[in-house]
Amino acid sequence: MANWTLISASPSPYARKVRIALQEKNLPFTLQVEVPWDSTTKTPQYNPLEKLPVLLLNDEANIAIYESHYIMEWLEAKYPSPSLMPPDLDGKLFAKKVEVIADGICDALVLAFFEKKREEGMRSEAWTERQMRKADGGLAALATFVEQAGGSEFLIGGKLTLADIAIGAVLGWLSLRWPDHQWKTKHPRLNEYFERLDQRPTFANTRPSAQTITDKVV
Ligand SMILES: N[C@@H](CCC(=O)N[C@@H](CS(=O)(=O)O)C(=O)NCC(=O)O)C(=O)O
């Protein structure tokens, strides 16, 4: 096993999925915490898209794996046990669909977050409303999935999968970055599912925290 490094950011919901998966699969790694929005970040050295998470294999090939859903797929393919995917094809595809929605909520909220950082008079309310609408639609979909799972601890097949990790990551980030968002009130069962999931040790020890962005981003 090479000594792996995960380039992460303290609030990152995308990186948190990978942190949880690496721990659940007992794969040791060093956490390298960065502010990807500052010029100090190392991400451009490894990812042409200049985003984290980036998993550095630090081996002779000096391979960098990036894009969180791809890192999750890569880990599951290379280190299938313990598995973080349902055993059946439809279950696997559903878990990936849940990740698409969870990541999509994050994508929309990141866009809304930076729109709000634009100078007065430069912000587009219509753009922000569009992003918040996508996030609310995604949250409603996740709430429906949780309702359909009938209050079970895990979304699919009675065990932890990618679906739970993706949902836990977005809801943990929402709680940190959008504390006034009313999703907990609007979707109480989704919140109950999240609160229980977030007690799992690999969730409890990867909870997001705020970062200070120094550079002017927008
Ligand atoms: N689709 C990517 C999104 C990753 C992403 O947006 N990362 C942010 C940091 S965080 O939002 O996760 O904290 C980033 O590196 N942004 C820098 C940039 O977009 O230039 C993934 O899933 O890995």
JSON list of C-alpha atoms and ligand atoms in Angstrom, two decimals:
[
{"chain": "A", "resi": 1, "resn": "MET", "atom": "CA", "xyz": [0.00, 0.00, 0.00]},
{"chain": "A", "resi": 2, "resn": "ALA", "atom": "CA", "xyz": [1.53, 3.33, -1.09]},
{"chain": "A", "resi": 3, "resn": "ASN", "atom": "CA", "xyz": [1.25, 6.21, 1.34]},
{"chain": "A", "resi": 4, "resn": "TRP", "atom": "CA", "xyz": [-1.76, 8.04, -0.02]},
{"chain": "A", "resi": 5, "resn": "THR", "atom": "CA", "xyz": [-2.57, 11.72, 0.43]},
{"chain": "A", "resi": 6, "resn": "LEU", "atom": "CA", "xyz": [-6.06, 13.20, 0.14]},
{"chain": "A", "resi": 7, "resn": "ILE", "atom": "CA", "xyz": [-6.16, 16.89, -0.76]},
{"chain": "A", "resi": 8, "resn": "SER", "atom": "CA", "xyz": [-9.26, 18.18, 1.01]},
{"chain": "A", "resi": 9, "resn": "ALA", "atom": "CA", "xyz": [-10.86, 21.36, 2.35]},
{"chain": "A", "resi": 10, "resn": "SER", "atom": "CA", "xyz": [-12.40, 21.64, 5.80]},
{"chain": "A", "resi": 11, "resn": "PRO", "atom": "CA", "xyz": [-15.98, 22.33, 4.59]},
{"chain": "A", "resi": 12, "resn": "SER", "atom": "CA", "xyz": [-15.86, 20.15, 1.46]},
{"chain": "A", "resi": 13, "resn": "PRO", "atom": "CA", "xyz": [-18.85, 17.80, 1.13]},
{"chain": "A", "resi": 14, "resn": "TYR", "atom": "CA", "xyz": [-17.27, 16.17, -1.94]},
{"chain": "A", "resi": 15, "resn": "ALA", "atom": "CA", "xyz": [-14.02, 15.43, -0.10]},
{"chain": "A", "resi": 16, "resn": "ARG", "atom": "CA", "xyz": [-15.97, 14.19, 2.94]},
{"chain": "A", "resi": 17, "resn": "LYS", "atom": "CA", "xyz": [-17.43, 11.35, 0.84]},
{"chain": "A", "resi": 18, "resn": "VAL", "atom": "CA", "xyz": [-13.90, 10.19, 0.06]},
{"chain": "A", "resi": 19, "resn": "ARG", "atom": "CA", "xyz": [-12.69, 10.63, 3.67]},
{"chain": "A", "resi": 20, "resn": "ILE", "atom": "CA", "xyz": [-15.57, 8.44, 4.87]},
{"chain": "A", "resi": 21, "resn": "ALA", "atom": "CA", "xyz": [-15.01, 5.81, 2.15]},
{"chain": "A", "resi": 22, "resn": "LEU", "atom": "CA", "xyz": [-11.26, 5.56, 2.83]},
{"chain": "A", "resi": 23, "resn": "GLN", "atom": "CA", "xyz": [-11.95, 5.01, 6.53]},
{"chain": "A", "resi": 24, "resn": "GLU", "atom": "CA", "xyz": [-14.78, 2.54, 5.93]},
{"chain": "A", "resi": 25, "resn": "LYS", "atom": "CA", "xyz": [-12.44, 0.54, 3.67]},
{"chain": "A", "resi": 26, "resn": "ASN", "atom": "CA", "xyz": [-9.58, 0.78, 6.20]},
{"chain": "A", "resi": 27, "resn": "LEU", "atom": "CA", "xyz": [-7.32, 2.48, 3.65]},
{"chain": "A", "resi": 28, "resn": "PRO", "atom": "CA", "xyz": [-4.74, 4.67, 5.41]},
{"chain": "A", "resi": 29, "resn": "PHE", "atom": "CA", "xyz": [-4.10, 8.17, 4.08]},
{"chain": "A", "resi": 30, "resn": "THR", "atom": "CA", "xyz": [-2.71, 11.56, 5.04]},
{"chain": "A", "resi": 31, "resn": "LEU", "atom": "CA", "xyz": [-5.18, 14.46, 4.95]},
{"chain": "A", "resi": 32, "resn": "GLN", "atom": "CA", "xyz": [-3.82, 17.61, 3.25]},
{"chain": "A", "resi": 33, "resn": "VAL", "atom": "CA", "xyz": [-6.24, 20.45, 4.08]},
{"chain": "A", "resi": 34, "resn": "GLU", "atom": "CA", "xyz": [-6.26, 23.37, 1.63]},
{"chain": "A", "resi": 35, "resn": "VAL", "atom": "CA", "xyz": [-8.35, 26.37, 0.62]},
{"chain": "A", "resi": 36, "resn": "PRO", "atom": "CA", "xyz": [-8.90, 25.58, -3.06]},
{"chain": "A", "resi": 37, "resn": "TRP", "atom": "CA", "xyz": [-10.08, 29.12, -3.74]},
{"chain": "A", "resi": 38, "resn": "ASP", "atom": "CA", "xyz": [-6.76, 30.66, -2.65]},
{"chain": "A", "resi": 39, "resn": "SER", "atom": "CA", "xyz": [-3.69, 30.86, -4.91]},
{"chain": "A", "resi": 40, "resn": "THR", "atom": "CA", "xyz": [-1.84, 28.74, -2.34]},
{"chain": "A", "resi": 41, "resn": "THR", "atom": "CA", "xyz": [-3.78, 25.63, -3.35]},
{"chain": "A", "resi": 42, "resn": "LYS", "atom": "CA", "xyz": [-1.88, 22.70, -4.88]},
{"chain": "A", "resi": 43, "resn": "THR", "atom": "CA", "xyz": [-4.88, 21.36, -6.82]},
{"chain": "A", "resi": 44, "resn": "PRO", "atom": "CA", "xyz": [-3.76, 22.78, -10.23]},
{"chain": "A", "resi": 45, "resn": "GLN", "atom": "CA", "xyz": [-0.61, 20.65, -9.97]},
{"chain": "A", "resi": 46, "resn": "TYR", "atom": "CA", "xyz": [-2.72, 17.50, -10.01]},
{"chain": "A", "resi": 47, "resn": "ASN", "atom": "CA", "xyz": [-6.15, 18.33, -11.46]},
{"chain": "A", "resi": 48, "resn": "PRO", "atom": "CA", "xyz": [-6.56, 20.40, -14.68]},
{"chain": "A", "resi": 49, "resn": "LEU", "atom": "CA", "xyz": [-10.00, 21.34, -13.33]},
{"chain": "A", "resi": 50, "resn": "GLU", "atom": "CA", "xyz": [-8.31, 22.80, -10.24]},
{"chain": "A", "resi": 51, "resn": "LYS", "atom": "CA", "xyz": [-10.73, 21.19, -7.82]},
{"chain": "A", "resi": 52, "resn": "LEU", "atom": "CA", "xyz": [-10.40, 19.05, -4.74]},
{"chain": "A", "resi": 53, "resn": "PRO", "atom": "CA", "xyz": [-10.75, 16.29, -3.58]},
{"chain": "A", "resi": 54, "resn": "VAL", "atom": "CA", "xyz": [-7.65, 14.84, -5.19]},
{"chain": "A", "resi": 55, "resn": "LEU", "atom": "CA", "xyz": [-6.35, 11.45, -4.07]},
{"chain": "A", "resi": 56, "resn": "LEU", "atom": "CA", "xyz": [-2.56, 11.26, -4.55]},
{"chain": "A", "resi": 57, "resn": "LEU", "atom": "CA", "xyz": [-1.26, 7.70, -4.69]},
{"chain": "A", "resi": 58, "resn": "ASN", "atom": "CA", "xyz": [2.29, 8.99, -4.03]},
{"chain": "A", "resi": 59, "resn": "ASP", "atom": "CA", "xyz": [3.68, 5.94, -5.76]},
{"chain": "A", "resi": 60, "resn": "GLU", "atom": "CA", "xyz": [6.29, 5.70, -8.48]},
{"chain": "A", "resi": 61, "resn": "ALA", "atom": "CA", "xyz": [3.63, 6.48, -11.11]},
{"chain": "A", "resi": 62, "resn": "ASN", "atom": "CA", "xyz": [2.71, 9.59, -9.13]},
{"chain": "A", "resi": 63, "resn": "ILE", "atom": "CA", "xyz": [-0.96, 9.11, -10.00]},
{"chain": "A", "resi": 64, "resn": "ALA", "atom": "CA", "xyz": [-3.59, 11.68, -8.99]},
{"chain": "A", "resi": 65, "resn": "ILE", "atom": "CA", "xyz": [-7.26, 10.62, -8.88]},
{"chain": "A", "resi": 66, "resn": "TYR", "atom": "CA", "xyz": [-9.82, 13.46, -8.92]},
{"chain": "A", "resi": 67, "resn": "GLU", "atom": "CA", "xyz": [-13.58, 14.20, -9.16]},
{"chain": "A", "resi": 68, "resn": "SER", "atom": "CA", "xyz": [-15.26, 12.78, -6.05]},
{"chain": "A", "resi": 69, "resn": "HIS", "atom": "CA", "xyz": [-17.73, 10.44, -7.78]},
{"chain": "A", "resi": 70, "resn": "TYR", "atom": "CA", "xyz": [-14.86, 9.02, -9.83]},
{"chain": "A", "resi": 71, "resn": "ILE", "atom": "CA", "xyz": [-12.67, 8.59, -6.75]},
{"chain": "A", "resi": 72, "resn": "MET", "atom": "CA", "xyz": [-15.55, 6.72, -5.07]},
{"chain": "A", "resi": 73, "resn": "GLU", "atom": "CA", "xyz": [-15.95, 4.48, -8.14]},
{"chain": "A", "resi": 74, "resn": "TRP", "atom": "CA", "xyz": [-12.18, 3.95, -8.32]},
{"chain": "A", "resi": 75, "resn": "LEU", "atom": "CA", "xyz": [-11.99, 2.95, -4.66]},
{"chain": "A", "resi": 76, "resn": "GLU", "atom": "CA", "xyz": [-14.90, 0.52, -4.99]},
{"chain": "A", "resi": 77, "resn": "ALA", "atom": "CA", "xyz": [-13.37, -1.05, -8.10]},
{"chain": "A", "resi": 78, "resn": "LYS", "atom": "CA", "xyz": [-9.85, -1.35, -6.73]},
{"chain": "A", "resi": 79, "resn": "TYR", "atom": "CA", "xyz": [-10.76, -2.18, -3.11]},
{"chain": "A", "resi": 80, "resn": "PRO", "atom": "CA", "xyz": [-14.19, -3.86, -3.27]},
{"chain": "A", "resi": 81, "resn": "SER", "atom": "CA", "xyz": [-14.13, -5.20, 0.28]},
{"chain": "A", "resi": 82, "resn": "PRO", "atom": "CA", "xyz": [-15.75, -4.03, 2.45]},
{"chain": "A", "resi": 83, "resn": "SER", "atom": "CA", "xyz": [-18.14, -2.92, -0.26]},
{"chain": "A", "resi": 84, "resn": "LEU", "atom": "CA", "xyz": [-19.91, 0.44, -0.14]},
{"chain": "A", "resi": 85, "resn": "MET", "atom": "CA", "xyz": [-22.30, -0.54, -2.93]},
{"chain": "A", "resi": 86, "resn": "PRO", "atom": "CA", "xyz": [-25.45, -2.70, -2.99]},
{"chain": "A", "resi": 87, "resn": "PRO", "atom": "CA", "xyz": [-24.81, -6.18, -4.44]},
{"chain": "A", "resi": 88, "resn": "ASP", "atom": "CA", "xyz": [-27.38, -5.97, -7.25]},
{"chain": "A", "resi": 89, "resn": "LEU", "atom": "CA", "xyz": [-27.17, -3.90, -10.42]},
{"chain": "A", "resi": 90, "resn": "ASP", "atom": "CA", "xyz": [-30.35, -1.91, -9.79]},
{"chain": "A", "resi": 91, "resn": "GLY", "atom": "CA", "xyz": [-29.19, -1.16, -6.26]},
{"chain": "A", "resi": 92, "resn": "LYS", "atom": "CA", "xyz": [-25.82, 0.02, -7.56]},
{"chain": "A", "resi": 93, "resn": "LEU", "atom": "CA", "xyz": [-27.48, 2.25, -10.14]},
{"chain": "A", "resi": 94, "resn": "PHE", "atom": "CA", "xyz": [-29.84, 3.69, -7.54]},
{"chain": "A", "resi": 95, "resn": "ALA", "atom": "CA", "xyz": [-26.94, 4.47, -5.18]},
{"chain": "A", "resi": 96, "resn": "LYS", "atom": "CA", "xyz": [-25.22, 6.35, -8.02]},
{"chain": "A", "resi": 97, "resn": "LYS", "atom": "CA", "xyz": [-28.43, 8.23, -8.79]},
{"chain": "A", "resi": 98, "resn": "VAL", "atom": "CA", "xyz": [-28.62, 9.32, -5.14]},
{"chain": "A", "resi": 99, "resn": "GLU", "atom": "CA", "xyz": [-25.01, 10.55, -5.39]},
{"chain": "A", "resi": 100, "resn": "VAL", "atom": "CA", "xyz": [-25.90, 12.51, -8.56]},
{"chain": "A", "resi": 101, "resn": "ILE", "atom": "CA", "xyz": [-28.68, 14.30, -6.67]},
{"chain": "A", "resi": 102, "resn": "ALA", "atom": "CA", "xyz": [-26.60, 14.88, -3.52]},
{"chain": "A", "resi": 103, "resn": "ASP", "atom": "CA", "xyz": [-23.63, 16.25, -5.51]},
{"chain": "A", "resi": 104, "resn": "GLY", "atom": "CA", "xyz": [-26.02, 18.31, -7.64]},
{"chain": "A", "resi": 105, "resn": "ILE", "atom": "CA", "xyz": [-27.42, 19.98, -4.54]},
{"chain": "A", "resi": 106, "resn": "CYS", "atom": "CA", "xyz": [-23.86, 20.86, -3.53]},
{"chain": "A", "resi": 107, "resn": "ASP", "atom": "CA", "xyz": [-23.07, 22.17, -7.04]},
{"chain": "A", "resi": 108, "resn": "ALA", "atom": "CA", "xyz": [-26.12, 24.44, -7.02]},
{"chain": "A", "resi": 109, "resn": "LEU", "atom": "CA", "xyz": [-25.41, 25.74, -3.52]},
{"chain": "A", "resi": 110, "resn": "VAL", "atom": "CA", "xyz": [-21.76, 26.47, -4.33]},
{"chain": "A", "resi": 111, "resn": "LEU", "atom": "CA", "xyz": [-22.96, 28.60, -7.26]},
{"chain": "A", "resi": 112, "resn": "ALA", "atom": "CA", "xyz": [-25.48, 30.39, -5.00]},
{"chain": "A", "resi": 113, "resn": "PHE", "atom": "CA", "xyz": [-22.82, 30.86, -2.32]},
{"chain": "A", "resi": 114, "resn": "PHE", "atom": "CA", "xyz": [-20.47, 32.69, -4.66]},
{"chain": "A", "resi": 115, "resn": "GLU", "atom": "CA", "xyz": [-23.25, 34.69, -6.31]},
{"chain": "A", "resi": 116, "resn": "LYS", "atom": "CA", "xyz": [-23.97, 36.12, -2.88]},
{"chain": "A", "resi": 117, "resn": "LYS", "atom": "CA", "xyz": [-20.27, 37.09, -2.61]},
{"chain": "A", "resi": 118, "resn": "ARG", "atom": "CA", "xyz": [-20.45, 39.32, -5.66]},
{"chain": "A", "resi": 119, "resn": "GLU", "atom": "CA", "xyz": [-20.43, 43.07, -5.01]},
{"chain": "A", "resi": 120, "resn": "GLU", "atom": "CA", "xyz": [-23.71, 44.85, -4.43]},
{"chain": "A", "resi": 121, "resn": "GLY", "atom": "CA", "xyz": [-25.36, 45.51, -7.79]},
{"chain": "A", "resi": 122, "resn": "MET", "atom": "CA", "xyz": [-23.42, 42.66, -9.43]},
{"chain": "A", "resi": 123, "resn": "ARG", "atom": "CA", "xyz": [-25.51, 39.85, -7.94]},
{"chain": "A", "resi": 124, "resn": "SER", "atom": "CA", "xyz": [-28.21, 38.14, -9.99]},
{"chain": "A", "resi": 125, "resn": "GLU", "atom": "CA", "xyz": [-31.24, 37.35, -7.84]},
{"chain": "A", "resi": 126, "resn": "ALA", "atom": "CA", "xyz": [-32.70, 35.26, -10.66]},
{"chain": "A", "resi": 127, "resn": "TRP", "atom": "CA", "xyz": [-29.54, 33.16, -10.81]},
{"chain": "A", "resi": 128, "resn": "THR", "atom": "CA", "xyz": [-29.50, 32.65, -7.03]},
{"chain": "A", "resi": 129, "resn": "GLU", "atom": "CA", "xyz": [-33.19, 31.73, -7.01]},
{"chain": "A", "resi": 130, "resn": "ARG", "atom": "CA", "xyz": [-32.59, 29.18, -9.79]},
{"chain": "A", "resi": 131, "resn": "GLN", "atom": "CA", "xyz": [-29.79, 27.53, -7.79]},
{"chain": "A", "resi": 132, "resn": "MET", "atom": "CA", "xyz": [-31.80, 27.48, -4.56]},
{"chain": "A", "resi": 133, "resn": "ARG", "atom": "CA", "xyz": [-34.72, 25.94, -6.48]},
{"chain": "A", "resi": 134, "resn": "LYS", "atom": "CA", "xyz": [-32.48, 23.12, -7.70]},
{"chain": "A", "resi": 135, "resn": "ALA", "atom": "CA", "xyz": [-31.22, 22.53, -4.15]},
{"chain": "A", "resi": 136, "resn": "ASP", "atom": "CA", "xyz": [-34.77, 22.45, -2.76]},
{"chain": "A", "resi": 137, "resn": "GLY", "atom": "CA", "xyz": [-35.87, 20.06, -5.51]},
{"chain": "A", "resi": 138, "resn": "GLY", "atom": "CA", "xyz": [-32.91, 17.80, -4.78]},
{"chain": "A", "resi": 139, "resn": "LEU", "atom": "CA", "xyz": [-33.64, 17.83, -1.06]},
{"chain": "A", "resi": 140, "resn": "ALA", "atom": "CA", "xyz": [-37.28, 16.89, -1.72]},
{"chain": "A", "resi": 141, "resn": "ALA", "atom": "CA", "xyz": [-36.08, 13.94, -3.82]},
{"chain": "A", "resi": 142, "resn": "LEU", "atom": "CA", "xyz": [-33.74, 12.77, -1.05]},
{"chain": "A", "resi": 143, "resn": "ALA", "atom": "CA", "xyz": [-36.57, 13.14, 1.47]},
{"chain": "A", "resi": 144, "resn": "THR", "atom": "CA", "xyz": [-38.78, 10.95, -0.72]},
{"chain": "A", "resi": 145, "resn": "PHE", "atom": "CA", "xyz": [-36.08, 8.27, -0.96]},
{"chain": "A", "resi": 146, "resn": "VAL", "atom": "CA", "xyz": [-35.72, 8.26, 2.84]},
{"chain": "A", "resi": 147, "resn": "GLU", "atom": "CA", "xyz": [-39.50, 8.04, 3.31]},
{"chain": "A", "resi": 148, "resn": "GLN", "atom": "CA", "xyz": [-39.60, 5.11, 0.84]},
{"chain": "A", "resi": 149, "resn": "ALA", "atom": "CA", "xyz": [-36.87, 3.39, 2.88]},
{"chain": "A", "resi": 150, "resn": "GLY", "atom": "CA", "xyz": [-39.37, 3.39, 5.76]},
{"chain": "A", "resi": 151, "resn": "GLY", "atom": "CA", "xyz": [-37.19, 4.91, 8.43]},
{"chain": "A", "resi": 152, "resn": "SER", "atom": "CA", "xyz": [-34.41, 2.28, 8.15]},
{"chain": "A", "resi": 153, "resn": "GLU", "atom": "CA", "xyz": [-30.94, 3.33, 9.27]},
{"chain": "A", "resi": 154, "resn": "PHE", "atom": "CA", "xyz": [-29.53, 2.96, 5.75]},
{"chain": "A", "resi": 155, "resn": "LEU", "atom": "CA", "xyz": [-31.15, 3.84, 2.46]},
{"chain": "A", "resi": 156, "resn": "ILE", "atom": "CA", "xyz": [-30.47, 0.61, 0.57]},
{"chain": "A", "resi": 157, "resn": "GLY", "atom": "CA", "xyz": [-30.35, -3.00, 1.69]},
{"chain": "A", "resi": 158, "resn": "GLY", "atom": "CA", "xyz": [-29.87, -2.44, 5.43]},
{"chain": "A", "resi": 159, "resn": "LYS", "atom": "CA", "xyz": [-26.18, -1.56, 5.13]},
{"chain": "A", "resi": 160, "resn": "LEU", "atom": "CA", "xyz": [-24.06, 1.57, 4.59]},
{"chain": "A", "resi": 161, "resn": "THR", "atom": "CA", "xyz": [-23.65, 2.43, 0.92]},
{"chain": "A", "resi": 162, "resn": "LEU", "atom": "CA", "xyz": [-22.53, 5.29, -1.28]},
{"chain": "A", "resi": 163, "resn": "ALA", "atom": "CA", "xyz": [-26.11, 6.61, -1.10]},
{"chain": "A", "resi": 164, "resn": "ASP", "atom": "CA", "xyz": [-25.86, 7.21, 2.67]},
{"chain": "A", "resi": 165, "resn": "ILE", "atom": "CA", "xyz": [-22.38, 8.70, 2.37]},
{"chain": "A", "resi": 166, "resn": "ALA", "atom": "CA", "xyz": [-23.48, 11.14, -0.34]},
{"chain": "A", "resi": 167, "resn": "ILE", "atom": "CA", "xyz": [-26.58, 12.23, 1.56]},
{"chain": "A", "resi": 168, "resn": "GLY", "atom": "CA", "xyz": [-24.69, 12.59, 4.83]},
{"chain": "A", "resi": 169, "resn": "ALA", "atom": "CA", "xyz": [-22.07, 14.74, 3.12]},
{"chain": "A", "resi": 170, "resn": "VAL", "atom": "CA", "xyz": [-24.52, 17.20, 1.55]},
{"chain": "A", "resi": 171, "resn": "LEU", "atom": "CA", "xyz": [-26.69, 17.52, 4.66]},
{"chain": "A", "resi": 172, "resn": "GLY", "atom": "CA", "xyz": [-23.68, 18.03, 6.90]},
{"chain": "A", "resi": 173, "resn": "TRP", "atom": "CA", "xyz": [-22.42, 20.77, 4.61]},
{"chain": "A", "resi": 174, "resn": "LEU", "atom": "CA", "xyz": [-25.88, 22.37, 4.41]},
{"chain": "A", "resi": 175, "resn": "SER", "atom": "CA", "xyz": [-26.00, 22.46, 8.23]},
{"chain": "A", "resi": 176, "resn": "LEU", "atom": "CA", "xyz": [-22.63, 24.25, 8.29]},
{"chain": "A", "resi": 177, "resn": "ARG", "atom": "CA", "xyz": [-22.89, 26.59, 5.32]},
{"chain": "A", "resi": 178, "resn": "TRP", "atom": "CA", "xyz": [-26.66, 27.26, 5.21]},
{"chain": "A", "resi": 179, "resn": "PRO", "atom": "CA", "xyz": [-27.69, 27.04, 8.90]},
{"chain": "A", "resi": 180, "resn": "ASP", "atom": "CA", "xyz": [-30.89, 29.03, 8.28]},
{"chain": "A", "resi": 181, "resn": "HIS", "atom": "CA", "xyz": [-32.13, 26.73, 5.52]},
{"chain": "A", "resi": 182, "resn": "GLN", "atom": "CA", "xyz": [-35.42, 25.18, 6.61]},
{"chain": "A", "resi": 183, "resn": "TRP", "atom": "CA", "xyz": [-34.83, 21.65, 5.28]},
{"chain": "A", "resi": 184, "resn": "LYS", "atom": "CA", "xyz": [-34.87, 20.09, 8.79]},
{"chain": "A", "resi": 185, "resn": "THR", "atom": "CA", "xyz": [-38.33, 21.51, 9.44]},
{"chain": "A", "resi": 186, "resn": "LYS", "atom": "CA", "xyz": [-39.61, 20.77, 5.94]},
{"chain": "A", "resi": 187, "resn": "HIS", "atom": "CA", "xyz": [-38.27, 17.19, 5.90]},
{"chain": "A", "resi": 188, "resn": "PRO", "atom": "CA", "xyz": [-38.24, 15.91, 9.52]},
{"chain": "A", "resi": 189, "resn": "ARG", "atom": "CA", "xyz": [-37.75, 12.26, 8.56]},
{"chain": "A", "resi": 190, "resn": "LEU", "atom": "CA", "xyz": [-34.78, 13.19, 6.37]},
{"chain": "A", "resi": 191, "resn": "ASN", "atom": "CA", "xyz": [-33.32, 15.02, 9.38]},
{"chain": "A", "resi": 192, "resn": "GLU", "atom": "CA", "xyz": [-33.91, 12.03, 11.71]},
{"chain": "A", "resi": 193, "resn": "TYR", "atom": "CA", "xyz": [-32.14, 9.75, 9.19]},
{"chain": "A", "resi": 194, "resn": "PHE", "atom": "CA", "xyz": [-29.26, 12.26, 8.96]},
{"chain": "A", "resi": 195, "resn": "GLU", "atom": "CA", "xyz": [-28.88, 12.79, 12.70]},
{"chain": "A", "resi": 196, "resn": "ARG", "atom": "CA", "xyz": [-28.59, 9.02, 13.25]},
{"chain": "A", "resi": 197, "resn": "LEU", "atom": "CA", "xyz": [-26.21, 8.52, 10.30]},
{"chain": "A", "resi": 198, "resn": "ASP", "atom": "CA", "xyz": [-24.01, 11.42, 11.45]},
{"chain": "A", "resi": 199, "resn": "GLN", "atom": "CA", "xyz": [-23.28, 9.57, 14.71]},
{"chain": "A", "resi": 200, "resn": "ARG", "atom": "CA", "xyz": [-21.45, 6.79, 12.84]},
{"chain": "A", "resi": 201, "resn": "PRO", "atom": "CA", "xyz": [-17.75, 7.17, 13.78]},
{"chain": "A", "resi": 202, "resn": "THR", "atom": "CA", "xyz": [-16.56, 7.75, 10.20]},
{"chain": "A", "resi": 203, "resn": "PHE", "atom": "CA", "xyz": [-19.16, 10.52, 9.88]},
{"chain": "A", "resi": 204, "resn": "ALA", "atom": "CA", "xyz": [-18.57, 11.94, 13.35]},
{"chain": "A", "resi": 205, "resn": "ASN", "atom": "CA", "xyz": [-14.83, 12.28, 12.74]},
{"chain": "A", "resi": 206, "resn": "THR", "atom": "CA", "xyz": [-15.17, 13.88, 9.29]},
{"chain": "A", "resi": 207, "resn": "ARG", "atom": "CA", "xyz": [-17.69, 16.61, 10.10]},
{"chain": "A", "resi": 208, "resn": "PRO", "atom": "CA", "xyz": [-17.16, 19.80, 8.04]},
{"chain": "A", "resi": 209, "resn": "SER", "atom": "CA", "xyz": [-15.80, 23.02, 9.51]},
{"chain": "A", "resi": 210, "resn": "ALA", "atom": "CA", "xyz": [-15.61, 26.56, 8.12]},
{"chain": "A", "resi": 211, "resn": "GLN", "atom": "CA", "xyz": [-12.60, 27.80, 6.16]},
{"chain": "A", "resi": 212, "resn": "THR", "atom": "CA", "xyz": [-11.33, 31.35, 5.56]},
{"chain": "A", "resi": 213, "resn": "ILE", "atom": "CA", "xyz": [-11.04, 32.27, 1.89]},
{"chain": "A", "resi": 214, "resn": "THR", "atom": "CA", "xyz": [-8.36, 34.96, 1.53]},
{"chain": "A", "resi": 215, "resn": "ASP", "atom": "CA", "xyz": [-8.35, 35.63, -2.21]},
{"chain": "A", "resi": 216, "resn": "LYS", "atom": "CA", "xyz": [-11.09, 37.50, -4.07]},
{"chain": "A", "resi": 217, "resn": "VAL", "atom": "CA", "xyz": [-12.92, 34.72, -5.93]},
{"chain": "A", "resi": 218, "resn": "VAL", "atom": "CA", "xyz": [-15.69, 36.58, -7.79]},
{"chain": "B", "resi": 1, "resn": "LIG", "atom": "N1", "xyz": [-17.54, 17.77, -9.00]},
{"chain": "B", "resi": 1, "resn": "LIG", "atom": "C1", "xyz": [-16.42, 17.97, -8.13]},
{"chain": "B", "resi": 1, "resn": "LIG", "atom": "C2", "xyz": [-16.66, 19.23, -7.30]},
{"chain": "B", "resi": 1, "resn": "LIG", "atom": "C3", "xyz": [-15.50, 19.52, -6.37]},
{"chain": "B", "resi": 1, "resn": "LIG", "atom": "C4", "xyz": [-15.48, 20.96, -5.93]},
{"chain": "B", "resi": 1, "resn": "LIG", "atom": "O1", "xyz": [-16.27, 21.79, -6.40]},
{"chain": "B", "resi": 1, "resn": "LIG", "atom": "N2", "xyz": [-14.55, 21.26, -5.00]},
{"chain": "B", "resi": 1, "resn": "LIG", "atom": "C5", "xyz": [-14.37, 22.64, -4.56]},
{"chain": "B", "resi": 1, "resn": "LIG", "atom": "C6", "xyz": [-14.07, 22.74, -3.09]},
{"chain": "B", "resi": 1, "resn": "LIG", "atom": "S1", "xyz": [-15.42, 22.33, -2.08]},
{"chain": "B", "resi": 1, "resn": "LIG", "atom": "O2", "xyz": [-16.57, 23.06, -2.63]},
{"chain": "B", "resi": 1, "resn": "LIG", "atom": "O3", "xyz": [-15.59, 20.92, -2.18]},
{"chain": "B", "resi": 1, "resn": "LIG", "atom": "O4", "xyz": [-15.08, 22.78, -0.73]},
{"chain": "B", "resi": 1, "resn": "LIG", "atom": "C7", "xyz": [-13.18, 23.21, -5.31]},
{"chain": "B", "resi": 1, "resn": "LIG", "atom": "O5", "xyz": [-12.12, 22.60, -5.34]},
{"chain": "B", "resi": 1, "resn": "LIG", "atom": "N3", "xyz": [-13.36, 24.41, -5.85]},
{"chain": "B", "resi": 1, "resn": "LIG", "atom": "C8", "xyz": [-12.27, 25.13, -6.49]},
{"chain": "B", "resi": 1, "resn": "LIG", "atom": "C9", "xyz": [-12.67, 25.56, -7.87]},
{"chain": "B", "resi": 1, "resn": "LIG", "atom": "O6", "xyz": [-13.80, 25.20, -8.29]},
{"chain": "B", "resi": 1, "resn": "LIG", "atom": "O7", "xyz": [-11.87, 26.27, -8.50]},
{"chain": "B", "resi": 1, "resn": "LIG", "atom": "C10", "xyz": [-16.23, 16.74, -7.24]},
{"chain": "B", "resi": 1, "resn": "LIG", "atom": "O8", "xyz": [-17.25, 16.09, -6.97]},
{"chain": "B", "resi": 1, "resn": "LIG", "atom": "O9", "xyz": [-15.09, 16.43, -6.84]}
]
